[in-house]
Tab-separated table of C-alpha atoms and ligand atoms in Angstrom:
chain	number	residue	atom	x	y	z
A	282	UNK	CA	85.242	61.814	51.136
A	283	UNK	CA	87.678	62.208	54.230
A	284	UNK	CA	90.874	61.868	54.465
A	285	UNK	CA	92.070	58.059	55.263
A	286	UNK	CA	93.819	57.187	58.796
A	287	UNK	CA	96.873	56.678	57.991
A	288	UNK	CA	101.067	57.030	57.330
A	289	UNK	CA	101.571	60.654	55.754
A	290	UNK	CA	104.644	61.537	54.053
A	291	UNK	CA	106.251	64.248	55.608
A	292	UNK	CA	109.816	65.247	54.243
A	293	UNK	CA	113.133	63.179	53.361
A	294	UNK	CA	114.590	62.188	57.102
A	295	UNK	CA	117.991	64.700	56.278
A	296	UNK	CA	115.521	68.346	56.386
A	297	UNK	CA	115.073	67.374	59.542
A	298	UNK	CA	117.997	67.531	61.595
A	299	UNK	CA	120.640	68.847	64.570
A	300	UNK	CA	118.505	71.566	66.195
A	301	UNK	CA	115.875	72.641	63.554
A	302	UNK	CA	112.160	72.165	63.743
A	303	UNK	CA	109.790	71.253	61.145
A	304	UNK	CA	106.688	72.447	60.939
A	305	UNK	CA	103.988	71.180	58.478
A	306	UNK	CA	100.191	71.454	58.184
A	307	UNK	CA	98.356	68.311	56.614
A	308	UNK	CA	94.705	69.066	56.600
A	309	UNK	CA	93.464	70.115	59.862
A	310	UNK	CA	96.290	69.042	61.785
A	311	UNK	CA	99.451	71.558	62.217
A	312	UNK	CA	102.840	69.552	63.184
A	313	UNK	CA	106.027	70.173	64.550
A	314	UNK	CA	108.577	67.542	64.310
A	315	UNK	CA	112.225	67.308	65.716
A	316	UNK	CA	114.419	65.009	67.102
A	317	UNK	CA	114.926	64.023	70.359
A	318	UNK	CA	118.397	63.531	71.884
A	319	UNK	CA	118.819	59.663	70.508
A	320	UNK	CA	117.646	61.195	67.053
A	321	UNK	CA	114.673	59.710	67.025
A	322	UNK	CA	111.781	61.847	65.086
A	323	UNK	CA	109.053	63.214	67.608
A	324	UNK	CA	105.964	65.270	66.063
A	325	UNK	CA	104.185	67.090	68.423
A	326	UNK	CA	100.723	69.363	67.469
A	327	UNK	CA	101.876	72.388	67.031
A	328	UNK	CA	100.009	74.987	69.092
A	329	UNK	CA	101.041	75.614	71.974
A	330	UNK	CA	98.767	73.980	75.424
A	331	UNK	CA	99.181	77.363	77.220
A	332	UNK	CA	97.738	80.280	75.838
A	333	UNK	CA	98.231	78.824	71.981
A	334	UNK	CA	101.320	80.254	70.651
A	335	UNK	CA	103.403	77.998	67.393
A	336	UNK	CA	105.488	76.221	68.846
A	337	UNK	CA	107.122	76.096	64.959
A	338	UNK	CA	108.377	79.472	66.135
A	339	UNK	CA	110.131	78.018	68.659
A	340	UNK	CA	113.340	76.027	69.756
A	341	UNK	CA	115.127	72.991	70.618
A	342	UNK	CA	117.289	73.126	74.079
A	343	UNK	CA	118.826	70.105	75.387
A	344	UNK	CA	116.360	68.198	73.461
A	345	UNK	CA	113.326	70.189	74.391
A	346	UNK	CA	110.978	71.823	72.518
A	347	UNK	CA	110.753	75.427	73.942
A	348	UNK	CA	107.527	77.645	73.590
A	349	UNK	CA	108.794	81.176	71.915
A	350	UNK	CA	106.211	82.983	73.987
A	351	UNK	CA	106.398	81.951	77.359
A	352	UNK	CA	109.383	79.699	77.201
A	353	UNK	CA	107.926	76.708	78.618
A	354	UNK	CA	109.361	73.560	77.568
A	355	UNK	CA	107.989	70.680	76.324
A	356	UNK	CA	110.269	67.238	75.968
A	357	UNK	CA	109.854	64.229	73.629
A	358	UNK	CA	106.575	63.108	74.824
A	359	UNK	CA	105.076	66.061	74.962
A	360	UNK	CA	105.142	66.689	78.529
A	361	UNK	CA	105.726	70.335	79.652
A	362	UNK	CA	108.682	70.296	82.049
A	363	UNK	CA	108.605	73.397	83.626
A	364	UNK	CA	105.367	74.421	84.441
A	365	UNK	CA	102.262	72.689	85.563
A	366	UNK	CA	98.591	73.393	85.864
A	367	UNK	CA	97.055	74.775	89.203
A	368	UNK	CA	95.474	71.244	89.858
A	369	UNK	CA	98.718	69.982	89.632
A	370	UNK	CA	98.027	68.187	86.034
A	371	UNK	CA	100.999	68.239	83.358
A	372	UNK	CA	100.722	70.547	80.369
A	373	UNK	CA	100.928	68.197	77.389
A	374	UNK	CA	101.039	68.978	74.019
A	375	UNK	CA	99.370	65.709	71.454
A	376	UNK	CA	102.431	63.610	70.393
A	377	UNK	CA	101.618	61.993	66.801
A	378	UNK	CA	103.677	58.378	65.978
A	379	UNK	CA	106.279	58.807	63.634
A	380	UNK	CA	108.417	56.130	61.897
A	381	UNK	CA	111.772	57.249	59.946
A	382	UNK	CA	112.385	54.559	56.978
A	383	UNK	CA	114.211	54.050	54.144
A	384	UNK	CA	115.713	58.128	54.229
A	385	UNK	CA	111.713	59.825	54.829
A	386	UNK	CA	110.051	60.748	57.702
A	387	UNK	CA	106.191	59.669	58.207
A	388	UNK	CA	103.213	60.597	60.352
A	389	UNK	CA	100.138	58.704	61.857
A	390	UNK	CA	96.974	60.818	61.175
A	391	UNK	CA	93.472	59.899	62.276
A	392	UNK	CA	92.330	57.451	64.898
A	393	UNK	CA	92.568	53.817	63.146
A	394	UNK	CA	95.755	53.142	63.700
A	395	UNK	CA	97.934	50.564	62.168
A	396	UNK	CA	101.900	49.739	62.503
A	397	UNK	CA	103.614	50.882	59.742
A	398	UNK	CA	104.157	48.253	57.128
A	399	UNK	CA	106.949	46.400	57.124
A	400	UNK	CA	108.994	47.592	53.749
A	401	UNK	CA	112.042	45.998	54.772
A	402	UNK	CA	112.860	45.018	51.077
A	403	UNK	CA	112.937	49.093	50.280
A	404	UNK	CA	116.075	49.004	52.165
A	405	UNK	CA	118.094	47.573	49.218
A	406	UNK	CA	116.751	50.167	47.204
A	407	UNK	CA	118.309	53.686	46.410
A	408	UNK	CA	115.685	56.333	45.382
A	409	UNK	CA	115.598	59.582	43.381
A	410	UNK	CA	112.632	61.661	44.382
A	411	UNK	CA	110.973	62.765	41.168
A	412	UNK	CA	109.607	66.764	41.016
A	413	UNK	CA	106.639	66.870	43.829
A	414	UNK	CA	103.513	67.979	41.786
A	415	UNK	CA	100.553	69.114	42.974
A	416	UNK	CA	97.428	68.331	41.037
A	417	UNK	CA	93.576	69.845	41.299
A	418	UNK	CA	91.720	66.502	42.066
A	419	UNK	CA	91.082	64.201	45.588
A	420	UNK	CA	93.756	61.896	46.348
A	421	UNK	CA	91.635	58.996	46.254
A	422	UNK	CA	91.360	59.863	42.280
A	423	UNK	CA	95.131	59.243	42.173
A	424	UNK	CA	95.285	56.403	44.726
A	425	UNK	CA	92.385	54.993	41.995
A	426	UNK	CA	93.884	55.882	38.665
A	427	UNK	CA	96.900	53.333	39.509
A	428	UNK	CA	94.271	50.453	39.370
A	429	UNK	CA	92.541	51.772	36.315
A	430	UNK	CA	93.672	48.807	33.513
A	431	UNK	CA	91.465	50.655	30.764
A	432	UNK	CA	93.154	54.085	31.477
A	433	UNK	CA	96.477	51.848	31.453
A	434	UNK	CA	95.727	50.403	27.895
A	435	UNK	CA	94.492	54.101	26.003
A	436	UNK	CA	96.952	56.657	27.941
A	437	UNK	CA	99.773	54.426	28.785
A	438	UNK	CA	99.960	52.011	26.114
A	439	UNK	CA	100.324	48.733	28.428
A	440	UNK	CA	98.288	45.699	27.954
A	441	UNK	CA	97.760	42.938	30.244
A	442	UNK	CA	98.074	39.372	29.535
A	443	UNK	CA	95.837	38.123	32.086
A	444	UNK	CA	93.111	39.329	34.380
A	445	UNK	CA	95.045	41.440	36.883
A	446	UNK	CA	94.874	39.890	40.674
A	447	UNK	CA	93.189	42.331	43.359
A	448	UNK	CA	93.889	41.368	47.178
A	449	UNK	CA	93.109	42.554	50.421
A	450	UNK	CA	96.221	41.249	52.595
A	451	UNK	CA	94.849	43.738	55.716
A	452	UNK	CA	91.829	46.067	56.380
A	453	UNK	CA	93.917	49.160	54.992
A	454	UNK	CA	96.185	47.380	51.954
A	455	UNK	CA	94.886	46.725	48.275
A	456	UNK	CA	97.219	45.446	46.409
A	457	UNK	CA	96.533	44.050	42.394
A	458	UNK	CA	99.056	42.107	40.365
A	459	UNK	CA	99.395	42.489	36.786
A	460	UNK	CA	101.747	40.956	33.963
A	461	UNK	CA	101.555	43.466	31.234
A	462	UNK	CA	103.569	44.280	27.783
A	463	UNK	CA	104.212	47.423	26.087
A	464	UNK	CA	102.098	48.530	23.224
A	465	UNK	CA	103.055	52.385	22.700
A	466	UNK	CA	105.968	53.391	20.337
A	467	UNK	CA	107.480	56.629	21.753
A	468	UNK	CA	111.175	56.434	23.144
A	469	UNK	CA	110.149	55.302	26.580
A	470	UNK	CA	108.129	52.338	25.507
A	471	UNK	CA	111.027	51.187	23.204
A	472	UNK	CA	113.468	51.268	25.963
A	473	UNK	CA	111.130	49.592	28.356
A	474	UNK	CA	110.464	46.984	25.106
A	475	UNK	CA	113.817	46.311	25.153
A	476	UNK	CA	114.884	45.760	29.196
A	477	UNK	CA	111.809	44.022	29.499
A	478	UNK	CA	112.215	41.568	26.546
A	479	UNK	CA	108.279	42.443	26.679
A	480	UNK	CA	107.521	40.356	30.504
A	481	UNK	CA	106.475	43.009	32.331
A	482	UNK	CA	104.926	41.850	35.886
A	483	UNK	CA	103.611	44.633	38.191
A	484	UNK	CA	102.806	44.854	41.792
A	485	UNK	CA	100.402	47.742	43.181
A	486	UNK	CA	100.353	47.742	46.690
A	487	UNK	CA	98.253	50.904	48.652
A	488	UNK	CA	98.799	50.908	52.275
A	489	UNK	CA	96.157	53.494	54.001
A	490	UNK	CA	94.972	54.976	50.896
A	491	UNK	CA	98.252	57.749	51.071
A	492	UNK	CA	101.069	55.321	50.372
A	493	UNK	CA	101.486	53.191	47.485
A	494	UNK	CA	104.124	51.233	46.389
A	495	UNK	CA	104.588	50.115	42.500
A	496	UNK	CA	106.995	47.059	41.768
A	497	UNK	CA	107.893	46.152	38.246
A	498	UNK	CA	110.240	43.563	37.215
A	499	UNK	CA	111.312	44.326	33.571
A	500	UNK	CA	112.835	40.706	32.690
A	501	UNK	CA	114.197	40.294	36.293
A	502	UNK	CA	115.072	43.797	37.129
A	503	UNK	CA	112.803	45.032	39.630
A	504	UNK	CA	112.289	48.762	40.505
A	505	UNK	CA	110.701	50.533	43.155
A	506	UNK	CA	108.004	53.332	42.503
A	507	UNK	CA	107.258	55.139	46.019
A	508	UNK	CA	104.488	57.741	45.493
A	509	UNK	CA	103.106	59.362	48.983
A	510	UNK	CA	99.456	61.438	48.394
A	511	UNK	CA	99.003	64.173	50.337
A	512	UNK	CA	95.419	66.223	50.703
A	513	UNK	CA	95.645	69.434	51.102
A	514	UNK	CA	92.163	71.022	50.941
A	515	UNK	CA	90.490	70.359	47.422
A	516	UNK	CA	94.182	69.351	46.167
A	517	UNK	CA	96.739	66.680	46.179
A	518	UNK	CA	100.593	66.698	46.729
A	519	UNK	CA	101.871	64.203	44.908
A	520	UNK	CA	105.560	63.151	45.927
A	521	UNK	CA	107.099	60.389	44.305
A	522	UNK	CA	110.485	58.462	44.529
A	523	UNK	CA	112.330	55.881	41.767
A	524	UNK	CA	113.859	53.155	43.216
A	525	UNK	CA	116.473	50.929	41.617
A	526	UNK	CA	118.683	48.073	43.973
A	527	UNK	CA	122.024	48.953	45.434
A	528	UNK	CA	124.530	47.667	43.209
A	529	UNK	CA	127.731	49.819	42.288
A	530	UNK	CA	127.988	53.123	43.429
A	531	UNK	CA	128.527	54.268	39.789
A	532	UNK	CA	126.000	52.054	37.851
A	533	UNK	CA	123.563	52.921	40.703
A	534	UNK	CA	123.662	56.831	39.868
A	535	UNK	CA	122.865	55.675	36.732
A	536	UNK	CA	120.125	53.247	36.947
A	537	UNK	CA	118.751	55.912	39.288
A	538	UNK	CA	118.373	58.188	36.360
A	539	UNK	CA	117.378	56.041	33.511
A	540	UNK	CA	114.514	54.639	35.927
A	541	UNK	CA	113.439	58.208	37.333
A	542	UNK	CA	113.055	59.155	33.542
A	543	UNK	CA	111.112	56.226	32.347
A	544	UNK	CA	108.467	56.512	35.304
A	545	UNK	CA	108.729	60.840	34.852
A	546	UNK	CA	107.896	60.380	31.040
A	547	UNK	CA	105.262	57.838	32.376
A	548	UNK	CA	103.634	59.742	34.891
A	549	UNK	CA	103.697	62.770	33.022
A	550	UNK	CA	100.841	61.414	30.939
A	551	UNK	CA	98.663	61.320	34.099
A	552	UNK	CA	98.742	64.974	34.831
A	553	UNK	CA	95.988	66.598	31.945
A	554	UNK	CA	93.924	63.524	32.590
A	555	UNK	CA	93.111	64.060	36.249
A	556	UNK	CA	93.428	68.107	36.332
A	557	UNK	CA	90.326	68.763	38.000
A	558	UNK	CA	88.577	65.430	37.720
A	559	UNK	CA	86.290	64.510	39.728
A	560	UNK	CA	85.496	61.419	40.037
A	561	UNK	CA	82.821	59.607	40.384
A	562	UNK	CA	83.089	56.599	43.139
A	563	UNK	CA	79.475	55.547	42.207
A	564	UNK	CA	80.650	54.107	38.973
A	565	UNK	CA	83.556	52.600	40.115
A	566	UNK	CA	81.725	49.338	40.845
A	567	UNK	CA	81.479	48.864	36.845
A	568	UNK	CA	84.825	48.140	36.580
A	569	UNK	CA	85.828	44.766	36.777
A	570	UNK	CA	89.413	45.824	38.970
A	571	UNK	CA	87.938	49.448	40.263
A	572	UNK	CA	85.120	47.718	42.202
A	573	UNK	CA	87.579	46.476	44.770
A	574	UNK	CA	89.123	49.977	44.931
A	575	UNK	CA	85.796	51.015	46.038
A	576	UNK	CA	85.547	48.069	48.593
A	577	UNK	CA	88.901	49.298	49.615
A	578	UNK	CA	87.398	52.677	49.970
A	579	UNK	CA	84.845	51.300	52.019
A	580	UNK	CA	87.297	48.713	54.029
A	581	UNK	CA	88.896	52.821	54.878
A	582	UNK	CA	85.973	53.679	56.244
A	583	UNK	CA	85.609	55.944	53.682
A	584	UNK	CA	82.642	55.199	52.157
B	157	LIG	S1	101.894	80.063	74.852
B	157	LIG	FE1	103.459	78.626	74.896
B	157	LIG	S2	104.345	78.876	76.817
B	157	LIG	FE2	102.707	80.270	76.809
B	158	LIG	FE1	97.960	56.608	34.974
């Protein structure tokens, strides 16, 4: 399977700031990103349109990105300002759409495009990023396992009180709805027993395959679970942010932590389970919710 068109996570939107330049390599394609003078984030490829130097080597002056080898310089759109070709032509280096939202920096890969969604609603949220893993499996066995109810019920000890709700609100978005209660007994389960008086309602949104976004409202409180897949060859980079609302500075910091622990201690039991799995999209149609992740995969283009 490919690797979707899509929004790729790149790095929180502070690591990438005053003069610096960022380079990154997601799959074949080898970024450098920046900002431009009215601090917007550009990403331009990375090697260099005359003779193929990295521009990641490079730097920024007055807003341009300069070539370390020849010192030609290339501005926000890519255009190379000092130098042209013999037929007169511009020198351009392949500019990539970026979007900067709530504090992290994304990239448009591939050649469906789509706007980025409109996650307004994460703005009242304040996040703490949760250790980046990388696991030995395809992202799309990730970007599945969150839709997997029987995996839910045996790992994670959460059973559904109805048939969970699949949609497919665009071309590139799954999303499922569940209202679930807590059947496991460790620490985590009690706690979540208790602030959820046992009403737990669930929203799984994916957005490109890459990008998913879990809500749960435990008895009113919702949180935010932002977790951004990232291929990298026969791998995944998992990063992942918990997100509780802006309240009080104080109370926030520790929300922050209690929810970042209870989604750690839930993720956690994901890792041994998918080590190396490979899974098999065939059978996915069994499943009474997995069959639309393969119609998603196939809405991707995927399969
Ligand atoms: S290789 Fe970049 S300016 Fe020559
Ligand atoms: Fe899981």
């Amino acid at each position: 399977l490919q690797f979707p068109s899509s929004w790729y996570f790149v790095s929180p939107g502070k690591k990438i700031k005053g003069e610096g330049i960022f380079r990154i390599q997601i799959e074949e394609h080898t970024l450098v990103l920046f900002r431009d003078p009215l601090n917007q984030v550009v990403a331009l490829e990375a090697r260099c349109s005359h003779l193929g130097a990295d521009l990641g080597n490079g730097f920024i002056e007055s807003g341009n990105l300069v070539c370390p080898l020849h010192h030609w310089k290339f501005n926000s759109e890519g255009f190379c300002t000092n130098h042209s070709q013999s037929n007169g032509k511009n020198f351009v280096q392949k500019k990539y759409p970026t979007k900067e939202a709530f504090g992290f920096v994304f990239v448009f890969l591939g050649d469906r495009f789509f706007e980025f969604p409109k996650f307004d609603f994460l703005d009242q949220f304040e996040f703490q990023s949760l250790p980046e893993v990388k696991l030995d499996t395809t992202w799309y066995t990730v970007g599945a396992n969150g839709y997997d109810t029987l995996h839910l019920s045996v790992v994670h000890k959460r059973g559904l009180k109805e048939n969970p709700i699949c949609t497919f609100p665009e071309w590139y978005i799954f999303q499922m709805d569940t209202k679930a209660f807590v059947e496991g007994n460790q620490l985590s389960d009690y706690i979540i027993k208790f602030l959820s008086r046992d009403s737990i309602t669930a929203r799984i949104t994916s957005y490109g395959g890459v990008l998913i976004v879990l809500e749960s409202t435990l008895h009113l409180k919702t949180s935010v679970l932002l977790v951004f897949l990232r291929p990298e060859g026969d791998s995944v980079c998992i990063f992942t942010m918990a997100g509780v609302r802006k309240k009080s500075i104080w109370l926030d910091f520790f929300r922050k932590k209690i929810s970042a622990f209870l989604y750690k201690k839930f993720l956690f039991k994901d890792i041994i389970p998918l080590t190396r799995m490979k899974l098999r999209t065939e059978n996915l149609v069994h499943d009474p919710v997995l069959k639309y992740y393969y119609e998603y995969l196939v809405n991707l283009n995927l399969l």
